[in-house]
PDB file of C-alpha atoms in Angstrom:
ATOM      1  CA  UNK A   1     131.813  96.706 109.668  1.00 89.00           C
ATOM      2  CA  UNK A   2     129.105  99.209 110.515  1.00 95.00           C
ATOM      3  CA  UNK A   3     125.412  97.627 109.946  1.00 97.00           C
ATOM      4  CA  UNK A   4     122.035  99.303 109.118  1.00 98.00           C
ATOM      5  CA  UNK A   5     118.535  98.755 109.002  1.00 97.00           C
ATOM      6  CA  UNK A   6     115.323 100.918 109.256  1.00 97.00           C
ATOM      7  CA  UNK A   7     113.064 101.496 111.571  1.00 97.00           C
ATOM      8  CA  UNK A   8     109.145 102.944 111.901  1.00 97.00           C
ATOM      9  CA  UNK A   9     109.691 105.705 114.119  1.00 98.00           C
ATOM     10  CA  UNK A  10     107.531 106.159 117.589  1.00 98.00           C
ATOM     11  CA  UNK A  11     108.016 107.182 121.110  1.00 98.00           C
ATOM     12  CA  UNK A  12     110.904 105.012 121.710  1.00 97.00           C
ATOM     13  CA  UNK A  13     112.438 107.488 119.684  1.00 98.00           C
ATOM     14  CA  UNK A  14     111.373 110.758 120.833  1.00 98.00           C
ATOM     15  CA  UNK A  15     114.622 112.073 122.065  1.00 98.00           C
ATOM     16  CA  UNK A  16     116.431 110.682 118.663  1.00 98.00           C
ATOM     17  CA  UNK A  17     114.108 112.220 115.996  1.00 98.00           C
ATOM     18  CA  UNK A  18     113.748 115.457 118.143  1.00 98.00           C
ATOM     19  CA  UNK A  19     117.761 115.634 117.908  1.00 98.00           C
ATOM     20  CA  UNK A  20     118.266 114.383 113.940  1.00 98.00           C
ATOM     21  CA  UNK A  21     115.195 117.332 113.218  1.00 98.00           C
ATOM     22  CA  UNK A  22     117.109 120.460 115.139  1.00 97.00           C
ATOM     23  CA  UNK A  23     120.298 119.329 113.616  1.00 98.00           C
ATOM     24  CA  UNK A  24     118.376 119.866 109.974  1.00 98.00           C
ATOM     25  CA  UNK A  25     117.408 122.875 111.105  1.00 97.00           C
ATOM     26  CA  UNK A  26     120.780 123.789 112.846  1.00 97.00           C
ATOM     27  CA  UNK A  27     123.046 123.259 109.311  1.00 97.00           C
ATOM     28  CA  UNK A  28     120.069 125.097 107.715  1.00 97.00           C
ATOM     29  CA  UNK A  29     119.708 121.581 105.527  1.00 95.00           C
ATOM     30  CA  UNK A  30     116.982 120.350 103.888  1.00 92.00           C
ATOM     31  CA  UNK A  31     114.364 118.059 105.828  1.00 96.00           C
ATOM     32  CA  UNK A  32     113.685 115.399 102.987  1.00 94.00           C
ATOM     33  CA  UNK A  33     113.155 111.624 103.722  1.00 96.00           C
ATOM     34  CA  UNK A  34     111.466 113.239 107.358  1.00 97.00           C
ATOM     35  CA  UNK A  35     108.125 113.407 106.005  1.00 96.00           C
ATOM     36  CA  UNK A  36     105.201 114.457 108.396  1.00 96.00           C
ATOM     37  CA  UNK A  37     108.539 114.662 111.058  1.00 98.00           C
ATOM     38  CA  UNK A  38     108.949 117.672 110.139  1.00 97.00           C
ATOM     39  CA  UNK A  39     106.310 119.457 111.308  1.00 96.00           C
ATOM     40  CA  UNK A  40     108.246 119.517 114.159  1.00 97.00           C
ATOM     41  CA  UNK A  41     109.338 122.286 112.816  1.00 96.00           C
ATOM     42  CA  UNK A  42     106.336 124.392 112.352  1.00 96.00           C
ATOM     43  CA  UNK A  43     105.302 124.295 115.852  1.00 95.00           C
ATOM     44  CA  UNK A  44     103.955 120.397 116.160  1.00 97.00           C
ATOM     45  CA  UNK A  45     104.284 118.836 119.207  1.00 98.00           C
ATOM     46  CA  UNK A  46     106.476 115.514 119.285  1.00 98.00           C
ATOM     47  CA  UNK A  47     103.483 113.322 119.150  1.00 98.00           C
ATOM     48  CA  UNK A  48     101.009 115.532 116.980  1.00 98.00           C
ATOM     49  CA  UNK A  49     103.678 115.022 114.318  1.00 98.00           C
ATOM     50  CA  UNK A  50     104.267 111.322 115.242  1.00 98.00           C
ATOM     51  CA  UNK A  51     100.713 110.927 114.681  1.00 97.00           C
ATOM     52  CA  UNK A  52     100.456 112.292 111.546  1.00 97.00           C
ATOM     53  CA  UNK A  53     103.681 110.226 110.284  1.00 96.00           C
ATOM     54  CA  UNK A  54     101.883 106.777 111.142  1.00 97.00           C
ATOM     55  CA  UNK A  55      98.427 107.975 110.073  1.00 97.00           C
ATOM     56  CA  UNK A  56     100.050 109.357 106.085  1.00 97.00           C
ATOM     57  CA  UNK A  57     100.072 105.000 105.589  1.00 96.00           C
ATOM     58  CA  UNK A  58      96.734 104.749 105.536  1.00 96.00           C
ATOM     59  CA  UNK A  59      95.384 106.577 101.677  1.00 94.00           C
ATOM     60  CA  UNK A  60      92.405 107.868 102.857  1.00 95.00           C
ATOM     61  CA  UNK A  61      94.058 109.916 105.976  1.00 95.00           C
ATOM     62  CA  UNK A  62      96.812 111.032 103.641  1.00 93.00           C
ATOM     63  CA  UNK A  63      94.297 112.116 101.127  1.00 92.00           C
ATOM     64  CA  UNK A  64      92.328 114.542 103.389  1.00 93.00           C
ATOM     65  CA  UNK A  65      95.126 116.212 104.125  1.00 91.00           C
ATOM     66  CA  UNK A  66      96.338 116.883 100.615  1.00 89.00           C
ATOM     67  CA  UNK A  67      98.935 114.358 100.852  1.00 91.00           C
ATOM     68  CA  UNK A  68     100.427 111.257  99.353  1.00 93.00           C
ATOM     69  CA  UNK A  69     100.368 107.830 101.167  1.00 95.00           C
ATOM     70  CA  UNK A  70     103.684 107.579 102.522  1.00 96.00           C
ATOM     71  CA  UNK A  71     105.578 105.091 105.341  1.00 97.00           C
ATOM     72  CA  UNK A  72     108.492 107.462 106.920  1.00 98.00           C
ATOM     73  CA  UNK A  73     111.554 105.448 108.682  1.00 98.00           C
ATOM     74  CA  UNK A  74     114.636 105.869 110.293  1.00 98.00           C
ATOM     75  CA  UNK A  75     117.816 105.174 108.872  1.00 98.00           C
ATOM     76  CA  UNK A  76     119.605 103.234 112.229  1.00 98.00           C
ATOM     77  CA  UNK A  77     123.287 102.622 112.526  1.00 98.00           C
ATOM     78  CA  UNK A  78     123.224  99.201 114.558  1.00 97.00           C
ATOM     79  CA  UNK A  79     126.815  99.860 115.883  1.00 95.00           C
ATOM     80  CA  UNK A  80     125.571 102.519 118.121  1.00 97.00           C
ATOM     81  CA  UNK A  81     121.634 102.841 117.714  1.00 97.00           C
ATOM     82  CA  UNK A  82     122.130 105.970 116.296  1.00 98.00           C
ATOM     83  CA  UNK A  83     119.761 107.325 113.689  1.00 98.00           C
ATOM     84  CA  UNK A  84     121.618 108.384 111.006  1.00 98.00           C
ATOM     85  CA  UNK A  85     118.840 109.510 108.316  1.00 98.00           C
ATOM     86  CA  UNK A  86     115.211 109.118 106.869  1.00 98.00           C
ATOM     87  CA  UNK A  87     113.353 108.007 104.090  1.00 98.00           C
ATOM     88  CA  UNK A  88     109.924 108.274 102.901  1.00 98.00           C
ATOM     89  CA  UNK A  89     108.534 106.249 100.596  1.00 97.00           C
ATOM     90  CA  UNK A  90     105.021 107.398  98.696  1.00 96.00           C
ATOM     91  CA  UNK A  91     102.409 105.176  97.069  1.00 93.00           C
ATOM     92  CA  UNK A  92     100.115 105.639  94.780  1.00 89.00           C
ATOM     93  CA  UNK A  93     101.412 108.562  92.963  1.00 86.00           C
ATOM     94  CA  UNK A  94     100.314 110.388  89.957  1.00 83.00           C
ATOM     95  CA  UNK A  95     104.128 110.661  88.077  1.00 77.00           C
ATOM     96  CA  UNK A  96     102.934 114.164  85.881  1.00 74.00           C
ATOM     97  CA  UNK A  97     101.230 115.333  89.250  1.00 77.00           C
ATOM     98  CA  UNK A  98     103.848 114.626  91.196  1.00 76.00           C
ATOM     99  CA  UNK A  99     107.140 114.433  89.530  1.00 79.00           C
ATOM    100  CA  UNK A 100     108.833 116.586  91.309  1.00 85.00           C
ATOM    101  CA  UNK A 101     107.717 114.614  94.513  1.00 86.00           C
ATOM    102  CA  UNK A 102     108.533 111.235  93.427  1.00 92.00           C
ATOM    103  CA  UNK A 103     107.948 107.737  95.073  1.00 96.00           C
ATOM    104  CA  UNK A 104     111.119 108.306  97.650  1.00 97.00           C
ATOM    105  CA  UNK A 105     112.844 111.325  99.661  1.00 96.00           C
ATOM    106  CA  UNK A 106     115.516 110.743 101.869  1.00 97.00           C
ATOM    107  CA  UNK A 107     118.655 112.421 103.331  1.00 97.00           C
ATOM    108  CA  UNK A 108     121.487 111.768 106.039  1.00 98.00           C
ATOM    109  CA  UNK A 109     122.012 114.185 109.095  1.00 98.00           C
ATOM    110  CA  UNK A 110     124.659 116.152 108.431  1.00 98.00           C
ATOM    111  CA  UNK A 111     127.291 115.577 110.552  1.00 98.00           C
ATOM    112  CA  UNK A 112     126.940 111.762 109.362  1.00 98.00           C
ATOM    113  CA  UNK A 113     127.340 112.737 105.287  1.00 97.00           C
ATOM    114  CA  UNK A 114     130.219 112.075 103.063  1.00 95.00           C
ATOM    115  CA  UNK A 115     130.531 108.257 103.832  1.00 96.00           C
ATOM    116  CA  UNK A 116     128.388 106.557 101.603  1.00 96.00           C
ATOM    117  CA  UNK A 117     125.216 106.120 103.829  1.00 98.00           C
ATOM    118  CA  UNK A 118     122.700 107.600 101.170  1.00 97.00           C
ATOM    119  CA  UNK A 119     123.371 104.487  99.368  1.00 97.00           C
ATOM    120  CA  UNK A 120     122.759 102.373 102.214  1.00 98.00           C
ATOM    121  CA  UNK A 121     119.337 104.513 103.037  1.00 98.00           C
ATOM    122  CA  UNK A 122     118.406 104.142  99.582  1.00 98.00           C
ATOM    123  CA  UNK A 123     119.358 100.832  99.009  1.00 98.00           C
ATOM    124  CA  UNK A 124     116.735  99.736 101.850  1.00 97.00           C
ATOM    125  CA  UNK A 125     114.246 102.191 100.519  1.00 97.00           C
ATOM    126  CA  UNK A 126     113.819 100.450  97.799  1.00 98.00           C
ATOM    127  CA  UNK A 127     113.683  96.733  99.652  1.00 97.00           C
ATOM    128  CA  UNK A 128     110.942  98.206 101.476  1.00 96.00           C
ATOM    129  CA  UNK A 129     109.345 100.452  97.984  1.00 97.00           C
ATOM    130  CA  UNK A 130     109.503  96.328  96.528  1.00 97.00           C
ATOM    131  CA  UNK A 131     107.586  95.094  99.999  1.00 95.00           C
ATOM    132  CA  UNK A 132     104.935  97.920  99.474  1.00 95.00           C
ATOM    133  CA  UNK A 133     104.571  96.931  95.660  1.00 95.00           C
ATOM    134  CA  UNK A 134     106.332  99.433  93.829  1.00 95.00           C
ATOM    135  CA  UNK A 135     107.855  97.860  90.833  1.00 94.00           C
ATOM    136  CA  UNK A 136     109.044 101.102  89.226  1.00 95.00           C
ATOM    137  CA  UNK A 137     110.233 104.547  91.365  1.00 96.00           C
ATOM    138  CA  UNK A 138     110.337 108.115  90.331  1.00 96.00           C
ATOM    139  CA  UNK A 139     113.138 109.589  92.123  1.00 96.00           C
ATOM    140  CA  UNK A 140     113.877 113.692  91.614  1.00 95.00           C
ATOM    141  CA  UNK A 141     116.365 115.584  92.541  1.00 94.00           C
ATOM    142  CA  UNK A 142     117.507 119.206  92.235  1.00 94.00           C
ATOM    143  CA  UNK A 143     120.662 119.057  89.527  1.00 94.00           C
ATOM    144  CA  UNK A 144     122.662 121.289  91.388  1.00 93.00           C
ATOM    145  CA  UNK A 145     122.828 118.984  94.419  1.00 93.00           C
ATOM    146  CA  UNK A 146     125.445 117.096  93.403  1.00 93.00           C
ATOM    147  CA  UNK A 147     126.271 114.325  95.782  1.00 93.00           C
ATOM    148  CA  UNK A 148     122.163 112.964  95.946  1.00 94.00           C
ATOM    149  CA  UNK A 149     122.896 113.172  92.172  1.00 96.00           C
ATOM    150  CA  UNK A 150     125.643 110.729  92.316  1.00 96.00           C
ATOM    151  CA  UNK A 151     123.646 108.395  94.541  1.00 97.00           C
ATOM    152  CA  UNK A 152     121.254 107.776  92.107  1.00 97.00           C
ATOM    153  CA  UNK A 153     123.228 107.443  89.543  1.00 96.00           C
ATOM    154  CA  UNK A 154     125.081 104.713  91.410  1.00 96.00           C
ATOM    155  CA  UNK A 155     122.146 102.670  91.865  1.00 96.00           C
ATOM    156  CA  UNK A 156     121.398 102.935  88.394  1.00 95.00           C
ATOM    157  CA  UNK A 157     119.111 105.450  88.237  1.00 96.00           C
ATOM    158  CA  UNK A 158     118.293 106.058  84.408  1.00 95.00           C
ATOM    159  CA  UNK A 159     118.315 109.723  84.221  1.00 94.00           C
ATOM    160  CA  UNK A 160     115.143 110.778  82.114  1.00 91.00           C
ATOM    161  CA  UNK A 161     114.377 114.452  81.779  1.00 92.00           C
ATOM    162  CA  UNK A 162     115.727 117.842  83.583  1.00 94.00           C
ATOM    163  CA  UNK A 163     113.414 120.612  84.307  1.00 93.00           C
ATOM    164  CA  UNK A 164     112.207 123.102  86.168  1.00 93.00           C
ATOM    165  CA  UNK A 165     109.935 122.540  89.417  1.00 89.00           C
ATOM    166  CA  UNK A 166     107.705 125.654  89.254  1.00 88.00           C
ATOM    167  CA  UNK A 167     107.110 125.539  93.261  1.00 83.00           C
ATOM    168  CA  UNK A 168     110.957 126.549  93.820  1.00 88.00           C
ATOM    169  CA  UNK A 169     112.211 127.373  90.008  1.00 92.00           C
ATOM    170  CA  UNK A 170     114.856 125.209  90.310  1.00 92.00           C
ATOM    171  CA  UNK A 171     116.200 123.073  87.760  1.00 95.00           C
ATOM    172  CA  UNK A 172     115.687 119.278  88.780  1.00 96.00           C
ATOM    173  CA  UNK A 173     116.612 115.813  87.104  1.00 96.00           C
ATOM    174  CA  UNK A 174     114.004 113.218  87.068  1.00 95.00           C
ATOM    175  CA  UNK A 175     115.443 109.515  87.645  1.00 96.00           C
ATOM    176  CA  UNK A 176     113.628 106.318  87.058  1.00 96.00           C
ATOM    177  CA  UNK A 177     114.524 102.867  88.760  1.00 97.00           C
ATOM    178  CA  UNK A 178     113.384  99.400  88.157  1.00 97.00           C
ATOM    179  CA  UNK A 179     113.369  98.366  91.447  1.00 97.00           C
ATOM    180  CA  UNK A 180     113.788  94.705  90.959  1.00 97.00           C
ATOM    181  CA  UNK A 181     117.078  95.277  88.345  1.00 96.00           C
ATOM    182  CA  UNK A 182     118.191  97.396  90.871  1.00 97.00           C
ATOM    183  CA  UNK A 183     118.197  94.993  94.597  1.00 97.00           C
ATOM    184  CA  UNK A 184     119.429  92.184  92.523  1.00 97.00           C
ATOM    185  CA  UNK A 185     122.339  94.092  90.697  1.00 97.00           C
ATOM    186  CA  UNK A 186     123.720  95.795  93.728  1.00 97.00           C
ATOM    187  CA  UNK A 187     123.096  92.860  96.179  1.00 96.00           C
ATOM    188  CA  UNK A 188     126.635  92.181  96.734  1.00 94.00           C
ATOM    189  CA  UNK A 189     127.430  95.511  97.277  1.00 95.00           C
ATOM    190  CA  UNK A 190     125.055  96.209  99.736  1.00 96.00           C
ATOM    191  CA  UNK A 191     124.224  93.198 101.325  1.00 93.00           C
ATOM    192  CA  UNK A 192     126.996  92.999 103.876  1.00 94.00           C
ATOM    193  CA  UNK A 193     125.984  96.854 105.286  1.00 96.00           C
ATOM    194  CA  UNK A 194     122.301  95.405 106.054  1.00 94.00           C
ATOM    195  CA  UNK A 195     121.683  94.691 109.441  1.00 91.00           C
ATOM    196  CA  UNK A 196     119.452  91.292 110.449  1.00 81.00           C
ATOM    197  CA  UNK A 197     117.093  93.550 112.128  1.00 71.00           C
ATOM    198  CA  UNK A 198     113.806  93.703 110.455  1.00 62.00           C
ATOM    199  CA  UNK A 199     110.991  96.441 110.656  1.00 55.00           C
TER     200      UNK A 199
END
């Protein structure tokens, strides 16, 4: 059985994250989950965006640059080291300011989608959301994306409100999780896909 756990990204993983990030940009797919990562994009060096990833934990950094606290990690696949997606996870969060951010992003590459591994990414996104205090998550998501749809709603996301995110006018559903309810009622689901590697 295949086994996961996350991991902070850093050097060790230059080559990896520089490969997961062109694929994003290769199927044209979104880059959520990659957080400051994906400056990459924009013309960041490897390590200018690596520093900016590690430096968005600490409040104060993340607040002089107009951003939310936030730990990014790496989705690994223990079977083959492989890292199969990212999730960010933000702290202290304003939920009418930033609703249509939420407490979590996070997506799978896509040549690795359509076998259950957003589950499994957000699963341990919300171990770690409980290890950084978070007691109850915002999650949002556009409606017409309907497989990130059905992840939440299979972690028992209670769906709230739909509306429309002014940035892109898109119409989005806004999920809320209890995070505790949630670890403990899809424990034995989960469990066995978790790897005994710890961050």
């Amino acid at each position: 059985m295949e086994k996961f756990f996350l991991e902070i990204p850093s050097m060790n993983r230059k080559k990896d994250i520089i490969n997961y990030i062109n694929e994003l940009e290769k199927y044209n797919s979104d880059t959520n989950g990659c957080g400051m990562l994906a400056k990459i994009l924009e013309g960041y060096t490897f390590e200018e965006a690596l520093e900016g990833c590690i430096k968005c934990q600490n409040e104060d950094y993340a607040k002089k640059i107009g951003r939310l606290q936030s730990k990014t990690l790496l989705l690994i696949r223990e079977n083959d080291n492989k890292v199969v997606g990212t999730i960010n996870i933000r702290q202290n969060l304003d939920e009418k300011k930033h609703m249509f951010n939420g407490h979590i992003g996070y997506g799978i590459r896509p040549t690795e989608r359509k076998k259950g591994y957003s589950k499994i990414n957000l699963y341990l996104g919300l171990m770690e959301a409980q290890k950084l205090g978070l007691n109850k998550v915002l999650i949002s998501c556009e409606q017409s994306n309907i497989p990130s749809n059905k992840t939440l709603k299979a972690l028992g996301g209670n769906h709230k409100i739909s509306k429309i995110d002014p940035w892109d006018n898109t119409l989005t559903n806004i999920y809320y999780f209890n995070v505790n309810h949630t670890l403990e009622k899809y424990k034995n689901t989960y469990y066995q896909y978790l790897s005994s590697i710890k961050i």
